[in-house]
Coordinates of N, CA and C in Angstrom, one line a residue:
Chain A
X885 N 127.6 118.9 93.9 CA 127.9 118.1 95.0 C 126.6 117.3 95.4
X886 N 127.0 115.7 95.2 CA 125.3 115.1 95.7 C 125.3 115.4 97.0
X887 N 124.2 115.6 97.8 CA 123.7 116.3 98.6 C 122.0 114.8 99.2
X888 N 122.0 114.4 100.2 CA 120.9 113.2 100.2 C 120.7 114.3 101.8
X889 N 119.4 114.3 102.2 CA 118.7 115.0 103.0 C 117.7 114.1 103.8
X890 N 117.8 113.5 105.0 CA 116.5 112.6 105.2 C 115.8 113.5 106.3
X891 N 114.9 113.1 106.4 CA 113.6 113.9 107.8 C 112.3 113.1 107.7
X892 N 111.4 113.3 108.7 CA 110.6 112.5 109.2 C 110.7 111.9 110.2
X893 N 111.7 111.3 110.9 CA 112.6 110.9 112.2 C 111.3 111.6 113.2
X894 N 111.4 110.9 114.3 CA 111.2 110.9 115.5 C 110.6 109.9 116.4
X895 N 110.2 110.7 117.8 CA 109.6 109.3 118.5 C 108.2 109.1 118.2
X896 N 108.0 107.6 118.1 CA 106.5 106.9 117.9 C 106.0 106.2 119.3
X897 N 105.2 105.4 119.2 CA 104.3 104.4 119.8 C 104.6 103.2 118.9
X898 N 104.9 102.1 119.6 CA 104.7 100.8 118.8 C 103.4 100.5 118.2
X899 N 103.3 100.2 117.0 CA 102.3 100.0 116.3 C 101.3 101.1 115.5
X900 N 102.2 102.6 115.5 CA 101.7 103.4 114.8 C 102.9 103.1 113.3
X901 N 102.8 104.6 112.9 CA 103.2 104.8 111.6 C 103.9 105.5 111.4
X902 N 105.2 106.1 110.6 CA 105.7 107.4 110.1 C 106.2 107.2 109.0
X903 N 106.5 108.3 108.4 CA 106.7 108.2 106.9 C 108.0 109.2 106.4
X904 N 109.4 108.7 105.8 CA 110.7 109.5 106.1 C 110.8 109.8 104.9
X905 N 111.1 110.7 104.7 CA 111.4 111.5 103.5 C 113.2 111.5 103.2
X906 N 113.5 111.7 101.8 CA 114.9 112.2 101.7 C 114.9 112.8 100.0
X907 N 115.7 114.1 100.5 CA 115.6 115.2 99.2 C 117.3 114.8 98.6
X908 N 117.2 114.6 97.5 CA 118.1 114.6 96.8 C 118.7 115.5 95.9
X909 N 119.9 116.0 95.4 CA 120.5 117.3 94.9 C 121.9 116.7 94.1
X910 N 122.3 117.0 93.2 CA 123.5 117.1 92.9 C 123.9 116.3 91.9
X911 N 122.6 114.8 91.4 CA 123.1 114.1 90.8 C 121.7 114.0 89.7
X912 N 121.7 113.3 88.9 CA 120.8 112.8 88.2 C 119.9 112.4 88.9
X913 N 118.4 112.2 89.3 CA 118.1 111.5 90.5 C 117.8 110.0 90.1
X914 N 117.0 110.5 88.7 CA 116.0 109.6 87.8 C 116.8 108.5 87.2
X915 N 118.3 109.2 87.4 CA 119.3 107.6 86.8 C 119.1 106.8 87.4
X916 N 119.4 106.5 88.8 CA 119.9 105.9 90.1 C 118.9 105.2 90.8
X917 N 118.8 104.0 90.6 CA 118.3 103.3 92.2 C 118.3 104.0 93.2
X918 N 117.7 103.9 94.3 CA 117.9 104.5 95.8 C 117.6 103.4 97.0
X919 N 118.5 103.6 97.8 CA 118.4 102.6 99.4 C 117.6 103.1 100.3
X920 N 117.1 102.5 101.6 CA 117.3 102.9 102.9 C 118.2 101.9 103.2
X921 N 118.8 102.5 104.5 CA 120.1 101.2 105.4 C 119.5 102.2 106.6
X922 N 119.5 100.9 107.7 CA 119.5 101.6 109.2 C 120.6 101.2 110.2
X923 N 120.3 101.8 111.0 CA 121.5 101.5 112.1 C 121.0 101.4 113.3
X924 N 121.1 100.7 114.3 CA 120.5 100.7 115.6 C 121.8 101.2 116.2
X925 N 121.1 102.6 117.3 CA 122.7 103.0 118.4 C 123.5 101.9 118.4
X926 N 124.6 102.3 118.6 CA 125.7 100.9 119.1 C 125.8 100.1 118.5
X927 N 125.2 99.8 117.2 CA 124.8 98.4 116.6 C 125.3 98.2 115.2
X928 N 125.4 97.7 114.1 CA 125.3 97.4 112.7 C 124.5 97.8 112.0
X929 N 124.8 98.1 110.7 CA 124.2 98.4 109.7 C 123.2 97.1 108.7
X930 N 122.4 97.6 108.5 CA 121.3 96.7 108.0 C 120.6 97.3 107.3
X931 N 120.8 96.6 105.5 CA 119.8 97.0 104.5 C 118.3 97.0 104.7
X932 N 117.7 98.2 104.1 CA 116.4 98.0 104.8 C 115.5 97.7 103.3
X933 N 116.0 98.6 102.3 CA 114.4 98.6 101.4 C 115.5 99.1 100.1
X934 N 115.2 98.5 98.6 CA 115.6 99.6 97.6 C 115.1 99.6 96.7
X935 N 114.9 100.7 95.8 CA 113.7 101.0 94.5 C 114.2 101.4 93.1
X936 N 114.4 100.4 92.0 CA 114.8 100.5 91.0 C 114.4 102.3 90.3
X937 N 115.4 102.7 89.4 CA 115.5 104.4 89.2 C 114.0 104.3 89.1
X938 N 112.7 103.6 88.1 CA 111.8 104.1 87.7 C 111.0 102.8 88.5
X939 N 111.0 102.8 90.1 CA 110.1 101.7 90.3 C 110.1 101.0 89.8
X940 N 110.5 100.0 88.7 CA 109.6 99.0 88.4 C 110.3 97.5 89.6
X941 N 111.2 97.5 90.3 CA 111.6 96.4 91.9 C 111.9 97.7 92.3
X942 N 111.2 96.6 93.4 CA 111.4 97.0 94.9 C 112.3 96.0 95.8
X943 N 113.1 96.5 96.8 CA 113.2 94.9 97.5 C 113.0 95.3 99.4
X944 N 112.7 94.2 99.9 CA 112.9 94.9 101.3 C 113.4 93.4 102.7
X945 N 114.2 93.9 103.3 CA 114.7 93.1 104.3 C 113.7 92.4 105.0
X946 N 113.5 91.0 105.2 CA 112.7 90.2 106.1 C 112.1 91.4 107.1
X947 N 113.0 91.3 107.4 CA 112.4 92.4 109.4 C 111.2 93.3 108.8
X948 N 111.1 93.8 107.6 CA 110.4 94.9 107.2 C 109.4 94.5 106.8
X949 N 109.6 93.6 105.2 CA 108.6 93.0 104.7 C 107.2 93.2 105.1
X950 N 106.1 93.4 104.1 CA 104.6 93.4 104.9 C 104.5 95.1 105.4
X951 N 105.6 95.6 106.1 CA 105.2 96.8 107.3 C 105.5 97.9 106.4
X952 N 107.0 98.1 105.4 CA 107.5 99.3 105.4 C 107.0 99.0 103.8
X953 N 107.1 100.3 102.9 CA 106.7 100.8 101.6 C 107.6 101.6 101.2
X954 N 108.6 101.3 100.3 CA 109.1 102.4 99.5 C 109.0 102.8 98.3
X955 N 108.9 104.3 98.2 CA 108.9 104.8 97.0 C 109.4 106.1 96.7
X956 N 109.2 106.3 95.4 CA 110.0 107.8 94.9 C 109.4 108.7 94.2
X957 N 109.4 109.8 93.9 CA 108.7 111.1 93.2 C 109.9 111.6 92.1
X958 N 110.2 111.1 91.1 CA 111.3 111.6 90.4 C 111.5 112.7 90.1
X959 N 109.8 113.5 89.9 CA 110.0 114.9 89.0 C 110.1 115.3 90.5
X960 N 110.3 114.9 92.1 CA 110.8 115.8 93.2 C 112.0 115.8 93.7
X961 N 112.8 114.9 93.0 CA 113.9 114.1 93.3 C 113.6 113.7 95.2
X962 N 112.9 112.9 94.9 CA 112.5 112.9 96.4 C 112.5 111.0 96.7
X963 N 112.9 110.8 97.8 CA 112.7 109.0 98.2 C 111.7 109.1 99.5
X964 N 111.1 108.1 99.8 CA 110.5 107.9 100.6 C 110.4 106.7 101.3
X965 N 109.9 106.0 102.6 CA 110.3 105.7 103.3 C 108.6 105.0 104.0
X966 N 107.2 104.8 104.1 CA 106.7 104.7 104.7 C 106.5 103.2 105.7
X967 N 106.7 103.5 106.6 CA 107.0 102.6 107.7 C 105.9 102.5 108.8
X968 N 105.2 101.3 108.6 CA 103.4 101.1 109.6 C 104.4 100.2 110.5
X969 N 103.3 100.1 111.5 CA 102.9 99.0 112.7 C 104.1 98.3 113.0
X970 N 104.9 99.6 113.3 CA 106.3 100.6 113.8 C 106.8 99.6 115.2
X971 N 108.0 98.7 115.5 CA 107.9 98.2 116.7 C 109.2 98.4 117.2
X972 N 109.5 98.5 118.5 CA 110.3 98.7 119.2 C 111.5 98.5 118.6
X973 N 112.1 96.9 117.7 CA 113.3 97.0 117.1 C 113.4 97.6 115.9
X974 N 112.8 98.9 115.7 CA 112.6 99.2 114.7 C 113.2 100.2 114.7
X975 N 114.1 100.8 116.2 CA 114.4 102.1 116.3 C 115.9 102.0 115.8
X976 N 116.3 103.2 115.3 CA 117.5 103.0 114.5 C 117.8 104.6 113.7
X977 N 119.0 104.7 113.8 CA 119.4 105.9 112.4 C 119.0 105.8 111.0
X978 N 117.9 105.8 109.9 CA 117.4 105.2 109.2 C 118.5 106.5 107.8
X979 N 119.5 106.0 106.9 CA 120.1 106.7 105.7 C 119.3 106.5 104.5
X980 N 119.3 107.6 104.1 CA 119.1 107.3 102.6 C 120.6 107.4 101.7
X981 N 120.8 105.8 101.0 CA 121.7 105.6 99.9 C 121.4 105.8 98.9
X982 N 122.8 106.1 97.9 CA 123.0 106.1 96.4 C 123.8 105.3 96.0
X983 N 123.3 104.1 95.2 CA 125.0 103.6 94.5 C 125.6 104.4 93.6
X984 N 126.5 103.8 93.1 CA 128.1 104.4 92.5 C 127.5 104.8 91.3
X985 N 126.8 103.5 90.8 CA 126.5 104.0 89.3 C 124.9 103.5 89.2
X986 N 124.6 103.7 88.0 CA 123.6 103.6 88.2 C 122.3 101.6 87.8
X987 N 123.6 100.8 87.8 CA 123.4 99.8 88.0 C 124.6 98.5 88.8
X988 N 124.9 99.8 89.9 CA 126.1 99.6 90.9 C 125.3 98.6 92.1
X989 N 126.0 98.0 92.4 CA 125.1 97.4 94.0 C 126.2 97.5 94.9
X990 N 127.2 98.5 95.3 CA 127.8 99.3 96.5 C 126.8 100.7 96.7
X991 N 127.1 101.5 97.9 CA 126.6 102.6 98.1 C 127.3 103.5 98.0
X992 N 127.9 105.0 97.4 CA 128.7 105.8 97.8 C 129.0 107.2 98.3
X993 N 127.4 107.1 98.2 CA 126.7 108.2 98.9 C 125.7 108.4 100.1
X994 N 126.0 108.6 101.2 CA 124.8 108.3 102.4 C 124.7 109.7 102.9
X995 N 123.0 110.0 103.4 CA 122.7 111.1 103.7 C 123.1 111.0 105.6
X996 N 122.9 112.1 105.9 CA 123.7 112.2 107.4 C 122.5 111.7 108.8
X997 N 121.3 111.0 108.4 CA 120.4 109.9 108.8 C 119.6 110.6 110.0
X998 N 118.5 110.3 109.5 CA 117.2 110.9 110.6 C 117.1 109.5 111.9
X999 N 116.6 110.1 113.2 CA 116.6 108.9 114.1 C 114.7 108.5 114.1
X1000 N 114.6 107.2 114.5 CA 113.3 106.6 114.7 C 113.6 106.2 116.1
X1001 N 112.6 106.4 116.4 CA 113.0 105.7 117.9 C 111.3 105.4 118.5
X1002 N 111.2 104.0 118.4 CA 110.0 103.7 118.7 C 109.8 103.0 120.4
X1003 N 108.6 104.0 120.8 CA 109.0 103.6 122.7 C 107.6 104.1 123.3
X1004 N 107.1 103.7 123.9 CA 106.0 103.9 124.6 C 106.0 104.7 125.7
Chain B
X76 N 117.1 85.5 104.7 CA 118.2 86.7 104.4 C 118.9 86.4 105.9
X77 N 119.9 85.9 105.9 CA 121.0 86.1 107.6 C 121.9 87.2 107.0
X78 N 122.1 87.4 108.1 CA 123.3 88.6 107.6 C 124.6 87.8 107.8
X79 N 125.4 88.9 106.9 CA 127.1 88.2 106.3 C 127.4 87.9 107.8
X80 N 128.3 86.9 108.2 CA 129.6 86.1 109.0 C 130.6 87.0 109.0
X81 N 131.0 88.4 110.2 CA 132.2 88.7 110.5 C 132.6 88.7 111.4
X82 N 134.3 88.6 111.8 CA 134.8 88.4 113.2 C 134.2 89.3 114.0
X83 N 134.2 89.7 115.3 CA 133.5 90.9 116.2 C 134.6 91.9 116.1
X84 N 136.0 91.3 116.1 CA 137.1 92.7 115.8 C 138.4 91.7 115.8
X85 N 139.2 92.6 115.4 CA 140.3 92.2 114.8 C 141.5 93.1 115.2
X86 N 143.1 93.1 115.3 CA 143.4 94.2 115.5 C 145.2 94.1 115.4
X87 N 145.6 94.7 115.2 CA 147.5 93.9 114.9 C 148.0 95.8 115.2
X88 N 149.2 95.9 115.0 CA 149.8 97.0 115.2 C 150.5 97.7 114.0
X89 N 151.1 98.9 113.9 CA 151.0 99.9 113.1 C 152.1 99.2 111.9
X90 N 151.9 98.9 110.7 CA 153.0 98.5 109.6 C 152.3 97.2 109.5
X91 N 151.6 96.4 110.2 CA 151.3 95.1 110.2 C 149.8 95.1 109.4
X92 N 149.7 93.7 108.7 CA 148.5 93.4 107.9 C 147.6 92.5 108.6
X93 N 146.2 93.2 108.0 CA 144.9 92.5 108.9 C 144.4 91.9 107.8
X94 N 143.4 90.8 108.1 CA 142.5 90.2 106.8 C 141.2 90.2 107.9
X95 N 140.1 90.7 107.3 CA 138.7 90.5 107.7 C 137.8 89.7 107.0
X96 N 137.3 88.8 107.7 CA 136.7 87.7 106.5 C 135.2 88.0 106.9
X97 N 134.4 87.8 105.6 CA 132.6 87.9 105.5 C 132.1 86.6 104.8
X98 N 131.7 85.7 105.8 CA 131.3 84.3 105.4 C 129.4 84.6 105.4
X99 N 129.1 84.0 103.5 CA 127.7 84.4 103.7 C 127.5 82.8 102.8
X100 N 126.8 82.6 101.9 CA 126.5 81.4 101.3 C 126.5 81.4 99.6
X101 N 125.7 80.8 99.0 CA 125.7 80.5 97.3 C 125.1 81.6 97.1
X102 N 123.8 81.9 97.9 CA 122.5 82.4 97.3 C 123.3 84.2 97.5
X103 N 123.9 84.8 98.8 CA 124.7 85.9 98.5 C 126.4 85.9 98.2
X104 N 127.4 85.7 98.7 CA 128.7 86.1 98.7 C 129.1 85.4 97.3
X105 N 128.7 84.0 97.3 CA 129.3 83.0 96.5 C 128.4 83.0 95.4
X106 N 127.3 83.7 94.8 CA 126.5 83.7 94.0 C 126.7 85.1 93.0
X107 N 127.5 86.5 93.6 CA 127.4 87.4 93.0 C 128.7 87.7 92.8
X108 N 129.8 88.5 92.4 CA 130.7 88.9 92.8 C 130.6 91.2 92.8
X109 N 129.2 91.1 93.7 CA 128.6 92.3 94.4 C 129.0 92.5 96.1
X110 N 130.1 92.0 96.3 CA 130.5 92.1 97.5 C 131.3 93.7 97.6
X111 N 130.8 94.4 98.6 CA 131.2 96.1 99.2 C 131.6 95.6 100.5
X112 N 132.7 96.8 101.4 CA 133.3 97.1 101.9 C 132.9 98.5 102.6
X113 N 132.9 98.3 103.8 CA 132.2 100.2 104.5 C 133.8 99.9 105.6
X114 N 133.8 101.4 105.7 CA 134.7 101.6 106.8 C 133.7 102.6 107.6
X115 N 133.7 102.4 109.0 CA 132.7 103.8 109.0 C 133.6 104.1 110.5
X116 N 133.8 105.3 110.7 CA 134.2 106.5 112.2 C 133.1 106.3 112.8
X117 N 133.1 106.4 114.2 CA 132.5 106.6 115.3 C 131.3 108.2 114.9
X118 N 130.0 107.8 115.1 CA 129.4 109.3 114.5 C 129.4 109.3 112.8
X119 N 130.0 109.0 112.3 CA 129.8 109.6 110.8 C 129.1 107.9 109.8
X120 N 129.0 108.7 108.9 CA 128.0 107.5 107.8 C 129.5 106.8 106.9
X121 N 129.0 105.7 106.7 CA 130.0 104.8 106.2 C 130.7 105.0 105.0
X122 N 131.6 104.6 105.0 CA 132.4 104.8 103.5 C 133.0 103.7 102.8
X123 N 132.7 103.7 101.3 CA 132.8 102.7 100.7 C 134.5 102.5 100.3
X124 N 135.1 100.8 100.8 CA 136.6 101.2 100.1 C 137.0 100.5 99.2
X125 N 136.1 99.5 98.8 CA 135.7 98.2 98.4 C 134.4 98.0 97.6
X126 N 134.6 97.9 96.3 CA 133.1 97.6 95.9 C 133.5 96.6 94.7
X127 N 132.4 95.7 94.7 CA 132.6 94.8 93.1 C 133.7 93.6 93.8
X128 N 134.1 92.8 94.8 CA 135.3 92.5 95.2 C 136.1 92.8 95.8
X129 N 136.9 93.3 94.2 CA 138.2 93.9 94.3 C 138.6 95.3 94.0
X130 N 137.5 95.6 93.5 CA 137.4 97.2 93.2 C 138.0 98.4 94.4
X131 N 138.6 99.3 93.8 CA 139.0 100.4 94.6 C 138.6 101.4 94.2
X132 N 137.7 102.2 94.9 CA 137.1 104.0 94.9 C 138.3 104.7 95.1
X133 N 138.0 105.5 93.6 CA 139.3 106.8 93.7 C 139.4 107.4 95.1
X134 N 141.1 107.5 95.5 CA 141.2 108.0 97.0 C 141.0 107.5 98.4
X135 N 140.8 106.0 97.7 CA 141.1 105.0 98.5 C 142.2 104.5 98.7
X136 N 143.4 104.3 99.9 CA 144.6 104.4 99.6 C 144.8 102.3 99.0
X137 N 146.0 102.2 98.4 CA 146.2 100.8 97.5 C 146.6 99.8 99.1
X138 N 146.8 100.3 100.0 CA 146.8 99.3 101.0 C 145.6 98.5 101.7
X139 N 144.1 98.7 101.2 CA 143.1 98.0 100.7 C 142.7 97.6 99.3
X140 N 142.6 95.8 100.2 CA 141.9 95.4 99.0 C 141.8 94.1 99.2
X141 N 140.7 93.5 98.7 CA 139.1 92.9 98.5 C 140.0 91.1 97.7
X142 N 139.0 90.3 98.1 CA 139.1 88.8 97.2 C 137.9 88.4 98.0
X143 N 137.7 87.1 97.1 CA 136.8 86.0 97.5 C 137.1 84.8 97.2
X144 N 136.7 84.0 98.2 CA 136.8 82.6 97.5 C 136.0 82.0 97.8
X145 N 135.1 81.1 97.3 CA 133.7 80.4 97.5 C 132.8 81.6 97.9
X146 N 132.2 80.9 99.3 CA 131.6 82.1 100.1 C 131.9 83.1 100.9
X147 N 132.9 83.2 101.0 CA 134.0 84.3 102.0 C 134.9 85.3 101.0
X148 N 134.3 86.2 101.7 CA 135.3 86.9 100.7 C 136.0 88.0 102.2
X149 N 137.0 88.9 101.5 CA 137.7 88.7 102.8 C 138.4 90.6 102.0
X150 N 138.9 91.5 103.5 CA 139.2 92.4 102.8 C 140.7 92.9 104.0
X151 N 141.7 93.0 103.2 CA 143.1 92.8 104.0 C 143.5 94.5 103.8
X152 N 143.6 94.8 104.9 CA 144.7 96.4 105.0 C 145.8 96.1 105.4
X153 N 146.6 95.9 104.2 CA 147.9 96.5 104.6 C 148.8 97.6 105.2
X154 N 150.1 97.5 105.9 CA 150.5 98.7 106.5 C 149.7 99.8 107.2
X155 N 149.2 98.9 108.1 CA 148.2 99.7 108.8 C 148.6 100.5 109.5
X156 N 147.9 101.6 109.5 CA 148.2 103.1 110.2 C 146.8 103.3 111.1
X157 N 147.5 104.1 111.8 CA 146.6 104.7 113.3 C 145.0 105.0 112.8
X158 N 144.9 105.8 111.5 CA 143.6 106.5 110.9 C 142.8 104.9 110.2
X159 N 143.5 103.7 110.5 CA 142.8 103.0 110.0 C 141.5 102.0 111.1
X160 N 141.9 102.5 112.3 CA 140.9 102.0 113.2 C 139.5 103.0 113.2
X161 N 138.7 101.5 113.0 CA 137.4 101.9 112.9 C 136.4 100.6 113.1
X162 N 135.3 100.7 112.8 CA 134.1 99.7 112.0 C 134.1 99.3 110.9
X163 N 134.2 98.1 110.2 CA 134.3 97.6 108.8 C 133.1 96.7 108.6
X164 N 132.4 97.1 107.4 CA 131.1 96.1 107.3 C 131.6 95.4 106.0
X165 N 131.0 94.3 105.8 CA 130.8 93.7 104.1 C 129.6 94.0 104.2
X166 N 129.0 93.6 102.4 CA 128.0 93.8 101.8 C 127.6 93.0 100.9
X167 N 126.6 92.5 100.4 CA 127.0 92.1 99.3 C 124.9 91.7 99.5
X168 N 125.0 91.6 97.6 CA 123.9 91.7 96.8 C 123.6 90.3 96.8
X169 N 122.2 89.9 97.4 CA 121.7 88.3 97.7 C 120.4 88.2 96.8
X170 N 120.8 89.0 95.2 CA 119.3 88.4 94.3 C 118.2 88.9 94.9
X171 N 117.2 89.1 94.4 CA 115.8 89.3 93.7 C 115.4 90.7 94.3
X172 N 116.6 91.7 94.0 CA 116.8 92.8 94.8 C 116.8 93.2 96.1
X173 N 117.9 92.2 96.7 CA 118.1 92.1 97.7 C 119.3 92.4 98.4
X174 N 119.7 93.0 99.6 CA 121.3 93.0 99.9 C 121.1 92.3 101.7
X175 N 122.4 92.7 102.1 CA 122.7 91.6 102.9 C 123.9 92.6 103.9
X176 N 124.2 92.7 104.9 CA 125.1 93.4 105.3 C 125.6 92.5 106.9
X177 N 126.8 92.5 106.8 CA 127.6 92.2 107.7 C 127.5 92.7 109.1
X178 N 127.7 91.8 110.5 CA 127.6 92.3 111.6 C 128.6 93.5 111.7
X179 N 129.4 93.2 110.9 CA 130.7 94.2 111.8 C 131.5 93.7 112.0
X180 N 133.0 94.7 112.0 CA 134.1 94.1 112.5 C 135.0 95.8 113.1
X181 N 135.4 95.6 114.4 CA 135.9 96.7 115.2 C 137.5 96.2 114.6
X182 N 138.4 97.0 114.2 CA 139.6 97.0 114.0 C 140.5 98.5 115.2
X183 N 141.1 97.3 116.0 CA 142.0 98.2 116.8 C 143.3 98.0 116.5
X184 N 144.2 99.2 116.3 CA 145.7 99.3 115.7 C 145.8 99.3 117.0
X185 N 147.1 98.7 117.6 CA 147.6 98.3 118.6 C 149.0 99.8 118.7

């Protein structure tokens, strides 16, 4: 059963840092690209960042660009998420995605999403 | 990068057909044919019903389903039933490893 795990979540200060983790289980890890997507309470979903199976692209949403860094640990089956100089619209349910296949661009796997909530 | 063009909500009653349209441009909608589909419940993470267009995910029931034309591509539930009100997003892949996701669309079964 794929299994996507995120943590790291919590509240910041605008203009610090945190760094989200997501453990993966169930699938090949090292086949697969991986996403983040966020969600602001009440709000819409919004691609945030995604990392070819062996890094070699990256991509990341304007809003991020410059701020956030993604990357992966394959031999941990692990994704990562590092997110600097953190601002208030930044707060959101942040998922870690899987596409379908492993040169799919749908998602069909989402983990059950850690919150950011950046506030002074 | 704008995000996809959806109505805010849409809504018709039980037996009757909806069409939701996601108006994006060359560079995503009308440049790939990587357009996805989310349904998502209040509380829970989204679910894909629609991928590739016109594609259907095993256990997706056949009363969805996906087209495009130019830049809009559009996703119609037929014989809508009660369990079909929710949040509907598009998606779709805008190059150089890039995606793109729709405001949303609230569907209420009347």
């Amino acid at each position: 059963e794929v299994q996507l795990v995120e943590s790291g979540g919590g509240l910041v200060q605008p203009g610090r840092s945190l760094r989200l983790s997501c453990a993966a289980s169930g699938f090949t890890f090292d086949d697969y690209a991986m996403h983040w997507v966020r969600q602001a309470p009440g709000k819409g979903l919004e691609w945030v960042s995604g990392i070819y199976w062996n890094s070699d692209y990256t991509g990341y949403a304007d809003s991020v660009k410059g701020r956030f860094t993604i990357s992966r640990d394959n031999a941990k089956n692990s994704l990562f998420l590092q997110m600097n100089s953190l601002r208030t619209e930044d707060t959101a349910f942040y998922y870690c995605v899987k596409p379908r296949h492993s040169s799919s661009s749908d998602f069909d796997y989402w983990g059950q999403g850690t919150l950011v909530t950046v506030s002074s | 990068q704008s995000a996809l063009t959806q109505p805010r909500s849409v809504s018709g009653p039980p037996g009757q057909s909806v069409t939701i349209s996601c108006t994006g441009t060359s560079s995503d909608v009308g440049g790939y044919n990587y357009v996805s589909w989310y349904q998502q419940d209040p509380g829970k993470a989204p679910k894909v019903v629609i991928y590739d267009v016109t594609k259907r995910p095993s256990g997706v029931p056949d009363r969805f389903s996906g087209s495009k034309s130019g830049n809009t591509a559009s996703l119609t539930i037929s014989g809508l039933q009660a369990e079909d009100e929710a949040d509907y997003y598009c998606c779709s892949y805008a190059g150089s490893y890039i995606w793109v996701f729709g405001g949303g669309t609230k569907l209420t079964v009347l």
